[in-house]
CSV table of C-alpha atoms and ligand atoms in Angstrom, one decimal:
chain,number,residue,atom,x,y,z
A,427,MET,CA,-67.2,27.9,51.4
A,428,VAL,CA,-69.0,29.2,48.3
A,429,PRO,CA,-71.3,27.3,46.7
A,430,PHE,CA,-73.3,28.3,43.2
A,431,PRO,CA,-76.6,29.4,45.0
A,432,VAL,CA,-78.9,27.5,44.2
A,433,GLN,CA,-80.7,24.1,46.4
A,434,GLY,CA,-79.2,21.7,45.1
A,435,THR,CA,-75.3,22.9,45.4
A,436,ILE,CA,-75.8,24.8,48.5
A,437,ASN,CA,-77.2,21.6,50.0
A,438,PRO,CA,-73.6,19.5,49.9
A,439,LEU,CA,-71.5,22.4,51.0
A,440,ILE,CA,-72.8,23.4,53.8
A,441,ASN,CA,-73.3,20.0,54.7
A,442,LEU,CA,-69.5,19.4,54.5
A,443,ALA,CA,-69.4,22.8,55.8
A,444,HIS,CA,-70.7,21.8,59.0
A,445,LEU,CA,-68.6,18.0,59.1
A,446,LEU,CA,-65.5,20.4,59.1
A,447,SER,CA,-66.8,22.9,61.5
A,448,SER,CA,-67.8,20.4,64.2
A,449,ARG,CA,-64.4,19.4,64.0
A,450,GLY,CA,-62.9,22.4,64.7
A,451,VAL,CA,-62.0,24.4,61.4
A,452,PHE,CA,-63.7,27.7,61.2
A,453,ILE,CA,-66.1,28.1,57.8
A,454,THR,CA,-67.2,31.2,56.8
A,455,PHE,CA,-70.1,30.1,54.5
A,456,VAL,CA,-71.1,32.4,51.5
A,457,ASN,CA,-74.7,33.5,51.2
A,458,THR,CA,-76.0,35.6,48.1
A,459,GLU,CA,-78.6,38.1,49.8
A,460,TRP,CA,-81.5,36.4,47.8
A,461,SER,CA,-80.8,32.4,49.2
A,462,HIS,CA,-79.7,34.1,52.9
A,463,LYS,CA,-83.4,35.3,52.7
A,464,CYS,CA,-84.8,32.4,51.3
A,465,MET,CA,-83.4,30.6,54.1
A,466,ALA,CA,-84.2,33.0,56.4
A,467,LYS,CA,-88.0,32.6,55.5
A,468,ALA,CA,-88.4,29.0,55.5
A,469,ALA,CA,-87.0,28.4,58.9
A,470,HIS,CA,-89.1,31.7,59.8
A,471,ASN,CA,-85.7,33.4,61.1
A,472,ASP,CA,-84.6,30.8,63.7
A,473,ASP,CA,-80.8,30.5,62.2
A,474,LYS,CA,-79.8,27.1,63.7
A,475,LEU,CA,-77.0,27.0,61.4
A,476,SER,CA,-74.5,29.5,62.9
A,477,THR,CA,-72.0,28.2,65.8
A,478,SER,CA,-68.9,29.5,67.4
A,479,THR,CA,-66.8,27.7,64.0
A,480,PHE,CA,-69.9,28.4,61.3
A,481,LYS,CA,-70.5,31.7,60.1
A,482,PHE,CA,-72.8,33.0,57.5
A,483,LEU,CA,-71.3,35.6,55.3
A,484,THR,CA,-74.0,37.4,52.5
A,485,ILE,CA,-73.1,38.9,49.4
A,486,PRO,CA,-75.2,40.6,46.9
A,487,ASP,CA,-75.3,38.5,43.4
A,488,GLY,CA,-76.0,41.8,41.3
A,489,LEU,CA,-79.9,41.2,39.9
A,490,PRO,CA,-82.5,43.1,41.0
A,491,PRO,CA,-84.0,41.5,44.6
A,492,ASP,CA,-87.7,40.6,43.3
A,493,ARG,CA,-86.0,38.8,40.1
A,494,GLY,CA,-87.1,35.1,39.3
A,495,ARG,CA,-83.5,33.8,39.9
A,496,LEU,CA,-84.5,29.9,38.5
A,497,SER,CA,-86.5,31.1,35.9
A,498,ASN,CA,-83.4,32.5,34.3
A,499,SER,CA,-80.7,29.8,34.1
A,500,ALA,CA,-78.7,32.2,31.6
A,501,GLU,CA,-78.7,35.4,33.5
A,502,TYR,CA,-78.4,33.8,37.1
A,503,ALA,CA,-75.3,31.6,35.8
A,504,THR,CA,-73.8,35.1,34.1
A,505,ALA,CA,-74.4,36.9,37.3
A,506,VAL,CA,-72.9,34.3,39.4
A,507,GLN,CA,-69.7,33.9,37.0
A,508,ASN,CA,-69.5,38.3,37.3
A,509,LEU,CA,-68.9,37.6,41.7
A,510,GLY,CA,-65.4,37.5,41.8
A,511,PRO,CA,-64.2,41.0,42.8
A,512,VAL,CA,-68.0,41.4,45.1
A,513,LEU,CA,-66.6,38.5,46.8
A,514,GLU,CA,-63.5,39.3,47.3
A,515,TYR,CA,-64.3,42.6,48.4
A,516,HIS,CA,-66.7,41.2,51.0
A,517,LEU,CA,-63.8,38.2,52.2
A,518,LEU,CA,-61.9,41.4,52.8
A,519,ARG,CA,-64.3,43.5,54.6
A,520,SER,CA,-65.7,40.7,57.1
A,521,LEU,CA,-62.0,40.1,58.4
A,522,SER,CA,-62.2,41.0,62.0
A,523,ASP,CA,-61.4,39.7,65.2
A,524,GLU,CA,-63.9,36.8,65.9
A,525,THR,CA,-63.3,36.0,62.1
A,526,PRO,CA,-59.4,34.2,61.2
A,527,PRO,CA,-57.9,35.3,58.1
A,528,TYR,CA,-58.7,32.9,55.1
A,529,THR,CA,-56.8,29.8,54.8
A,530,CYS,CA,-58.5,28.0,52.0
A,531,ILE,CA,-61.9,28.7,49.7
A,532,ILE,CA,-63.1,25.2,48.9
A,533,THR,CA,-65.8,26.0,45.9
A,534,GLU,CA,-67.3,23.9,43.1
A,535,THR,CA,-68.2,23.5,39.8
A,536,PHE,CA,-69.2,26.5,38.0
A,537,MET,CA,-68.1,28.6,40.0
A,538,SER,CA,-64.9,29.7,38.6
A,539,CYS,CA,-65.4,33.2,39.7
A,540,THR,CA,-63.4,32.2,43.4
A,541,MET,CA,-60.2,31.1,41.1
A,542,LYS,CA,-57.8,33.0,41.9
A,543,TRP,CA,-58.1,31.4,44.7
A,544,PRO,CA,-56.4,28.3,46.1
A,545,THR,CA,-58.5,25.2,46.6
A,546,GLY,CA,-61.2,24.0,44.2
A,547,TRP,CA,-63.9,21.1,44.9
A,548,ASP,CA,-65.2,19.3,42.2
A,549,CYS,CA,-69.0,17.7,41.8
A,550,PRO,CA,-68.8,14.6,39.2
A,551,GLU,CA,-69.2,16.0,36.1
A,552,SER,CA,-65.9,18.4,36.2
A,553,SER,CA,-64.9,14.9,34.4
A,554,PHE,CA,-67.2,16.7,31.4
A,555,GLY,CA,-63.5,18.7,31.2
A,556,GLN,CA,-62.0,15.9,29.7
A,557,LEU,CA,-64.4,15.1,27.1
A,558,GLU,CA,-64.5,18.5,25.2
A,559,GLU,CA,-63.3,17.0,22.2
A,560,SER,CA,-65.9,14.0,22.3
A,561,LYS,CA,-68.8,16.3,22.8
A,562,ARG,CA,-70.4,15.9,19.9
A,563,ALA,CA,-69.2,12.3,18.6
A,564,ASP,CA,-72.1,10.2,17.6
A,565,LYS,CA,-70.6,7.3,19.2
A,566,VAL,CA,-69.7,5.5,22.5
A,567,ILE,CA,-67.3,7.4,24.5
A,568,THR,CA,-64.3,5.0,25.4
A,569,CYS,CA,-61.5,7.6,26.1
A,570,LEU,CA,-62.0,8.6,29.3
A,571,PRO,CA,-59.5,7.8,32.4
A,572,GLY,CA,-59.7,6.0,35.4
A,573,ASN,CA,-61.9,2.2,34.1
A,574,LEU,CA,-64.8,4.6,33.6
A,575,PRO,CA,-68.0,2.6,31.9
A,576,PRO,CA,-68.0,3.7,28.2
A,577,LEU,CA,-70.2,6.7,28.1
A,578,LEU,CA,-72.9,7.8,25.3
A,579,PRO,CA,-73.4,11.4,23.7
A,580,THR,CA,-76.8,11.4,25.7
A,581,ASP,CA,-74.8,10.9,28.9
A,582,LEU,CA,-73.0,14.8,28.5
A,583,LEU,CA,-74.2,17.6,30.6
A,584,SER,CA,-76.9,19.5,28.8
A,585,PHE,CA,-76.2,21.9,28.2
A,586,TYR,CA,-73.3,20.5,25.9
A,587,ARG,CA,-76.1,19.4,23.3
A,588,ALA,CA,-76.9,22.7,22.2
A,589,THR,CA,-77.2,22.8,18.6
A,590,ASP,CA,-76.8,26.5,18.4
A,591,THR,CA,-72.7,27.0,20.0
A,592,SER,CA,-73.6,30.7,20.9
A,593,ASP,CA,-76.1,29.4,23.6
A,594,VAL,CA,-75.2,31.1,26.8
A,595,LEU,CA,-75.0,27.7,29.1
A,596,PHE,CA,-73.1,26.5,26.1
A,597,GLN,CA,-70.6,28.8,26.3
A,598,HIS,CA,-70.5,29.2,30.2
A,599,CYS,CA,-69.9,24.8,30.6
A,600,LEU,CA,-67.4,25.6,27.9
A,601,ARG,CA,-65.5,28.1,29.9
A,602,GLU,CA,-66.3,26.8,33.1
A,603,SER,CA,-64.3,23.2,32.1
A,604,GLN,CA,-61.5,25.1,31.6
A,605,PHE,CA,-60.6,25.5,35.4
A,606,GLN,CA,-61.3,21.9,36.3
A,607,SER,CA,-57.9,21.6,36.8
A,608,LYS,CA,-57.2,24.3,39.3
A,609,GLY,CA,-57.0,23.6,42.6
A,610,ASP,CA,-55.0,21.6,45.2
A,611,TYR,CA,-57.7,19.1,45.4
A,612,VAL,CA,-61.0,18.0,44.2
A,613,LEU,CA,-63.4,16.8,46.3
A,614,VAL,CA,-66.1,14.4,44.7
A,615,ASN,CA,-69.5,14.0,46.5
A,616,THR,CA,-69.5,10.4,46.0
A,617,PHE,CA,-68.5,7.0,47.7
A,618,ASP,CA,-65.8,4.2,47.0
A,619,GLU,CA,-68.6,1.5,46.2
A,620,LEU,CA,-70.3,3.6,43.4
A,621,GLU,CA,-67.4,4.0,41.3
A,622,ALA,CA,-64.3,2.1,39.4
A,623,PRO,CA,-61.4,1.7,41.4
A,624,ASP,CA,-59.4,4.4,39.8
A,625,THR,CA,-62.4,6.5,39.0
A,626,VAL,CA,-62.1,8.9,41.5
A,627,SER,CA,-58.3,9.1,41.7
A,628,ALA,CA,-58.2,10.1,37.6
A,629,LEU,CA,-60.2,13.3,38.8
A,630,SER,CA,-56.0,14.0,40.2
A,631,CYS,CA,-54.3,16.2,37.3
A,632,ASN,CA,-51.3,18.2,37.8
A,633,GLY,CA,-50.3,16.1,40.9
A,634,ARG,CA,-53.6,17.5,43.1
A,635,PRO,CA,-55.3,14.7,45.0
A,636,ALA,CA,-59.0,13.6,44.4
A,637,LEU,CA,-61.2,12.3,47.6
A,638,ALA,CA,-64.5,10.6,47.5
A,639,VAL,CA,-65.9,12.2,50.3
A,640,GLY,CA,-69.7,11.3,50.2
A,641,PRO,CA,-72.4,11.2,51.3
A,642,VAL,CA,-71.8,14.5,53.1
A,643,PHE,CA,-75.1,14.7,53.7
A,644,LEU,CA,-75.4,11.3,55.3
A,645,PRO,CA,-72.8,11.9,58.7
A,646,ASN,CA,-74.7,14.9,59.6
A,647,PHE,CA,-77.9,13.1,59.4
A,648,LEU,CA,-77.1,9.9,61.5
A,649,GLU,CA,-75.9,12.4,64.0
A,650,GLY,CA,-79.5,13.8,64.0
A,651,ARG,CA,-78.0,17.0,62.7
A,652,ASP,CA,-80.6,17.9,59.8
A,653,ILE,CA,-78.6,20.3,57.8
A,654,ASN,CA,-81.0,20.3,54.9
A,655,ARG,CA,-83.9,21.5,56.8
A,656,TRP,CA,-82.3,24.6,58.2
A,657,ALA,CA,-80.1,25.4,54.6
A,658,SER,CA,-83.7,24.8,52.8
A,659,LEU,CA,-84.4,27.8,50.6
A,660,LEU,CA,-88.4,27.0,50.6
A,661,GLU,CA,-89.6,25.6,53.8
A,662,GLN,CA,-90.3,22.1,54.5
A,663,ASP,CA,-93.8,21.0,54.9
A,664,GLU,CA,-93.6,18.2,57.7
A,665,SER,CA,-97.0,17.5,57.9
A,666,CYS,CA,-96.5,14.5,55.0
A,667,LEU,CA,-94.2,12.5,57.5
A,668,LYS,CA,-97.4,11.9,60.1
A,669,TRP,CA,-99.1,11.3,56.6
A,670,LEU,CA,-96.4,8.5,55.8
A,671,ASP,CA,-96.3,6.4,59.3
A,672,ALA,CA,-100.4,6.0,58.4
A,673,HIS,CA,-98.8,4.0,55.4
A,674,HIS,CA,-97.8,-0.1,54.7
A,675,PRO,CA,-93.9,-0.5,54.8
A,676,THR,CA,-92.5,0.1,51.0
A,677,SER,CA,-96.0,0.8,49.6
A,678,VAL,CA,-96.0,5.0,48.8
A,679,ILE,CA,-93.9,6.3,46.1
A,680,TYR,CA,-92.5,9.9,46.6
A,681,VAL,CA,-92.6,12.3,43.7
A,682,SER,CA,-90.1,15.1,43.5
A,683,PHE,CA,-88.0,16.7,40.7
A,684,GLY,CA,-85.8,18.8,42.7
A,685,SER,CA,-85.6,22.5,43.0
A,686,ILE,CA,-85.7,23.7,39.0
A,687,ALA,CA,-86.9,21.5,36.6
A,688,VAL,CA,-90.4,23.2,35.6
A,689,LYS,CA,-93.2,20.7,34.1
A,690,SER,CA,-95.8,22.4,31.5
A,691,ASN,CA,-99.4,21.8,33.0
A,692,GLU,CA,-100.6,19.1,30.2
A,693,GLN,CA,-97.7,17.3,31.4
A,694,LEU,CA,-98.6,17.8,35.1
A,695,GLU,CA,-101.8,16.4,33.8
A,696,GLU,CA,-100.5,13.4,32.1
A,697,LEU,CA,-98.7,12.4,35.5
A,698,ALA,CA,-101.7,13.3,37.8
A,699,ARG,CA,-103.6,10.6,36.0
A,700,GLY,CA,-100.7,8.3,35.5
A,701,LEU,CA,-100.3,8.5,39.5
A,702,GLU,CA,-103.8,7.4,39.6
A,703,LYS,CA,-104.3,5.3,37.8
A,704,SER,CA,-101.1,3.3,38.6
A,705,GLU,CA,-103.3,3.0,42.3
A,706,HIS,CA,-100.2,3.2,44.4
A,707,PRO,CA,-100.3,5.8,47.4
A,708,PHE,CA,-97.9,8.5,46.6
A,709,LEU,CA,-96.4,11.7,48.1
A,710,TRP,CA,-95.9,14.1,45.3
A,711,VAL,CA,-93.5,17.7,46.0
A,712,LEU,CA,-95.8,20.3,43.9
A,713,ARG,CA,-93.3,23.5,43.5
A,714,MET,CA,-94.8,26.7,43.5
A,715,ASP,CA,-92.9,27.4,40.5
A,716,ILE,CA,-92.9,23.9,39.1
A,717,ALA,CA,-95.4,25.5,36.1
A,718,GLY,CA,-93.0,28.1,35.4
A,719,GLY,CA,-94.9,30.7,35.5
A,720,THR,CA,-98.3,29.8,36.0
A,721,PRO,CA,-100.3,28.4,38.3
A,722,ALA,CA,-99.7,24.5,38.3
A,723,THR,CA,-103.4,23.0,37.3
A,724,LEU,CA,-104.2,19.5,38.0
A,725,PRO,CA,-107.3,17.5,36.3
A,726,GLU,CA,-110.8,18.0,38.1
A,727,GLY,CA,-111.5,16.0,41.1
A,728,PHE,CA,-107.8,14.4,40.8
A,729,GLU,CA,-107.4,15.6,44.8
A,730,GLU,CA,-110.7,14.2,46.3
A,731,ARG,CA,-110.5,10.9,44.2
A,732,THR,CA,-106.9,10.4,45.3
A,733,LYS,CA,-107.4,11.7,49.1
A,734,ASP,CA,-107.2,8.6,50.9
A,735,ARG,CA,-103.9,7.5,49.3
A,736,GLY,CA,-102.2,10.5,47.9
A,737,LEU,CA,-100.7,13.5,49.6
A,738,ILE,CA,-99.5,16.7,47.7
A,739,VAL,CA,-97.0,19.3,49.3
A,740,LYS,CA,-95.4,22.2,47.8
A,741,TRP,CA,-91.6,20.9,49.4
A,742,ALA,CA,-90.9,18.1,51.4
A,743,PRO,CA,-88.4,17.2,54.1
A,744,GLN,CA,-86.3,15.0,51.6
A,745,VAL,CA,-84.1,13.1,53.1
A,746,ARG,CA,-86.4,12.0,56.2
A,747,VAL,CA,-89.0,11.1,53.5
A,748,LEU,CA,-86.7,8.8,51.8
A,749,SER,CA,-85.8,7.2,55.2
A,750,HIS,CA,-89.7,6.8,56.4
A,751,PRO,CA,-89.9,3.1,56.1
A,752,SER,CA,-93.5,3.5,54.2
A,753,VAL,CA,-91.4,4.7,51.2
A,754,GLY,CA,-90.9,2.1,48.4
A,755,GLY,CA,-89.6,4.3,45.4
A,756,PHE,CA,-88.9,7.3,44.6
A,757,LEU,CA,-89.8,8.6,41.0
A,758,THR,CA,-86.8,11.4,40.6
A,759,HIS,CA,-85.3,14.0,38.1
A,760,CYS,CA,-82.0,12.6,38.8
A,761,GLY,CA,-80.6,15.7,40.4
A,762,TRP,CA,-77.0,14.1,41.9
A,763,ASN,CA,-78.4,15.0,45.5
A,764,SER,CA,-81.3,13.2,45.2
A,765,CYS,CA,-80.0,10.4,43.8
A,766,LEU,CA,-77.4,10.1,46.2
A,767,GLU,CA,-80.2,10.8,49.3
A,768,SER,CA,-82.3,7.9,47.7
A,769,MET,CA,-79.2,5.2,47.2
A,770,SER,CA,-78.2,6.8,50.9
A,771,MET,CA,-81.2,5.2,51.9
A,772,GLY,CA,-81.7,2.1,49.6
A,773,ILE,CA,-85.0,3.6,47.6
A,774,PRO,CA,-85.2,2.5,44.6
A,775,MET,CA,-85.4,5.2,42.1
A,776,LEU,CA,-87.6,5.8,38.6
A,777,GLY,CA,-85.4,8.2,36.6
A,778,TRP,CA,-87.0,11.0,34.7
A,779,PRO,CA,-84.3,13.3,33.9
A,780,TYR,CA,-84.5,17.2,32.9
A,781,PHE,CA,-81.3,18.5,32.5
A,782,CYS,CA,-77.4,19.0,33.1
A,783,ASP,CA,-75.9,16.0,34.4
A,784,GLN,CA,-79.5,14.3,35.0
A,785,PHE,CA,-79.4,12.2,32.3
A,786,LEU,CA,-75.9,10.9,33.3
A,787,ASP,CA,-76.9,10.2,36.8
A,788,CYS,CA,-80.2,8.4,35.4
A,789,ARG,CA,-78.4,6.1,33.1
A,790,PHE,CA,-75.9,5.3,36.1
A,791,CYS,CA,-78.8,4.6,38.7
A,792,LYS,CA,-80.1,1.9,36.0
A,793,ASP,CA,-76.7,0.5,33.9
A,794,VAL,CA,-74.6,0.8,36.4
A,795,TRP,CA,-75.5,0.5,40.2
A,796,LYS,CA,-78.6,-1.2,39.4
A,797,ILE,CA,-80.8,0.8,41.4
A,798,GLY,CA,-82.6,2.5,39.3
A,799,ILE,CA,-85.3,2.5,36.3
A,800,ASP,CA,-86.1,4.7,33.7
A,801,LEU,CA,-89.2,5.4,31.5
A,802,GLU,CA,-88.1,2.8,28.7
A,803,GLY,CA,-87.7,4.1,25.1
A,804,VAL,CA,-89.7,7.0,26.4
A,805,ASP,CA,-88.6,10.5,25.1
A,806,VAL,CA,-88.0,12.9,28.0
A,807,ASP,CA,-87.2,15.7,25.8
A,808,GLU,CA,-89.0,18.4,27.9
A,809,ASN,CA,-91.0,19.6,24.6
A,810,VAL,CA,-92.7,16.1,24.6
A,811,VAL,CA,-95.5,15.1,26.8
A,812,VAL,CA,-94.8,11.5,28.5
A,813,THR,CA,-98.4,9.5,28.6
A,814,ARG,CA,-100.2,9.2,31.7
A,815,GLU,CA,-99.6,5.2,30.2
A,816,GLU,CA,-96.1,5.6,29.9
A,817,ILE,CA,-96.1,7.1,33.6
A,818,GLU,CA,-98.4,4.2,34.9
A,819,LYS,CA,-96.4,1.8,33.5
A,820,GLY,CA,-93.2,3.0,34.7
A,821,VAL,CA,-94.7,3.5,38.6
A,822,ARG,CA,-95.9,-0.2,38.4
A,823,ARG,CA,-92.1,-1.4,37.7
A,824,LEU,CA,-91.0,0.2,40.4
A,825,MET,CA,-93.4,-1.0,43.0
A,826,GLU,CA,-94.8,-4.3,41.7
A,827,GLY,CA,-93.3,-7.4,41.0
A,828,PRO,CA,-89.8,-9.4,40.6
A,829,LYS,CA,-87.7,-6.4,39.5
A,830,ALA,CA,-89.0,-3.8,42.2
A,831,ARG,CA,-88.1,-6.9,43.9
A,832,GLU,CA,-84.7,-7.2,42.8
A,833,LEU,CA,-84.1,-3.2,43.1
A,834,ARG,CA,-85.5,-2.8,46.6
A,835,LYS,CA,-82.2,-5.7,47.1
A,836,ARG,CA,-80.0,-3.4,45.5
A,837,GLY,CA,-81.0,-0.8,47.6
A,838,MET,CA,-80.1,-2.6,50.7
A,839,GLU,CA,-76.5,-3.3,49.2
A,840,LEU,CA,-76.2,0.3,48.6
A,841,LYS,CA,-77.7,1.9,51.5
A,842,GLU,CA,-75.3,-0.5,54.0
A,843,ALA,CA,-72.3,0.6,51.3
A,844,ALA,CA,-73.1,4.3,52.0
A,845,PHE,CA,-73.8,4.0,55.6
A,846,LYS,CA,-70.1,1.9,55.7
A,847,ALA,CA,-68.4,5.0,53.8
A,848,VAL,CA,-69.5,7.2,56.9
A,849,PRO,CA,-66.2,7.5,58.8
A,850,GLN,CA,-66.8,6.7,62.2
B,645,LIG,N1,-85.2,18.5,48.1
B,645,LIG,C1,-85.7,19.1,49.2
B,645,LIG,N2,-87.0,18.7,49.5
B,645,LIG,C2,-88.1,18.5,48.5
B,645,LIG,C3,-87.2,18.7,47.2
B,645,LIG,C4,-86.0,18.4,47.4
B,645,LIG,O1,-85.3,19.4,50.5
B,645,LIG,O2,-89.2,18.8,48.5
B,645,LIG,C5,-83.9,19.0,48.5
B,645,LIG,C6,-83.4,17.2,48.3
B,645,LIG,O3,-83.2,16.4,49.7
B,645,LIG,C7,-81.6,17.8,47.7
B,645,LIG,C8,-82.3,18.7,46.6
B,645,LIG,O4,-83.3,19.6,47.5
B,645,LIG,O5,-81.1,18.0,48.4
B,645,LIG,C9,-82.1,19.1,45.5
B,645,LIG,O6,-80.9,18.9,44.8
B,645,LIG,P1,-81.0,17.2,43.7
B,645,LIG,O7,-79.4,17.2,43.0
B,645,LIG,O8,-81.5,16.5,44.0
B,645,LIG,O9,-81.7,18.3,42.4
B,645,LIG,P2,-81.4,20.1,42.2
B,645,LIG,O10,-82.1,21.1,42.7
B,645,LIG,O11,-80.1,20.6,42.3
B,645,LIG,O12,-82.2,20.0,40.6
């Protein structure tokens, strides 16, 4: 198994890896040296993942060790794109008496560097490969196969909206989309209830079956295997679970923007003030690198004023937080894992997308799956500051009144459907 080496793609693949290895399939999970080091540090070198049928293979990603991987996406994507020969070299070298020969590669969108190999794993956004012609269209896109609800140009991967066609990530996506029809199977981390009847099967082309296999974290979580914890690149602060114990059911809003999104200090100040004005208890994940290169600063006295109802952590055990009875809403960047984890736990979302597929995920949570709302007409472009009033209004709509009740009811339905999707 070869993930793109960031948290949001390591998590689903390592969960799938464990589902397969617990059924006797021997899995070699390819980590870059950087992600392996982060994992080891976060788990205090306590490797709870390796078993007799699961082992890591660590390869260099070609960047100097001290280079920020997430602070320069274009540089990182280019390095990963060139990993093919290094991967091949290390795979061949790793064969030994204990490691059976490789029979199949499971990888994902944006990993065409593995494409010499036979099998592919695609995320939902792979459907965008079929959208090349419509990508700049100033109209609703209805030409998609598989009964997909019509898409808007703003639903496209954010990289496709670059105005400069020489943009590295734009070119990277175009290049990668050409590989989407390769592979023998398409595995999609979704479940039937979320998709129109033919949507997943529409991803099968050239006779390769497409299967909905998600949510892949859920069977492990239900069996008490907290894979996300051991695969975490940052140490999860578990003290927040105890803090949640002291709050009323569904009273806390959980705030997190995943592992990559950044916000300016001006924006963080508005967010802090919006949370404060909303008067709801909050658990806020403020990553060390959330403000890019500079340390995050919060309004003076904010932590003191909110200390009875607010907690800030650097990184949380997200799935356990979302499954905690005190949590009633999630202010999220709508990364696909966060959406799936929230839906599976029945938690309504207030979407504030940042990049990539998050705009589509946010709109579908609101318009199609009806378990989310957005910031209603607010421009969420990263160069525009969302005001404290807009944030307060969104939080109140998510947490109070008839809309909140409707969302929670829908949350319960989706939770039930996600649990039903877990093989018995
Ligand atoms: N996550 C976590 N702790 C946090 C925030 C996020 O463990 O404090 C996990 C989360 O459960 C999810 C992943 O990190 O599995 C983030 O993936 P997602 O697709 O939501 O966003 P990305 O980080 O790729 O933008």
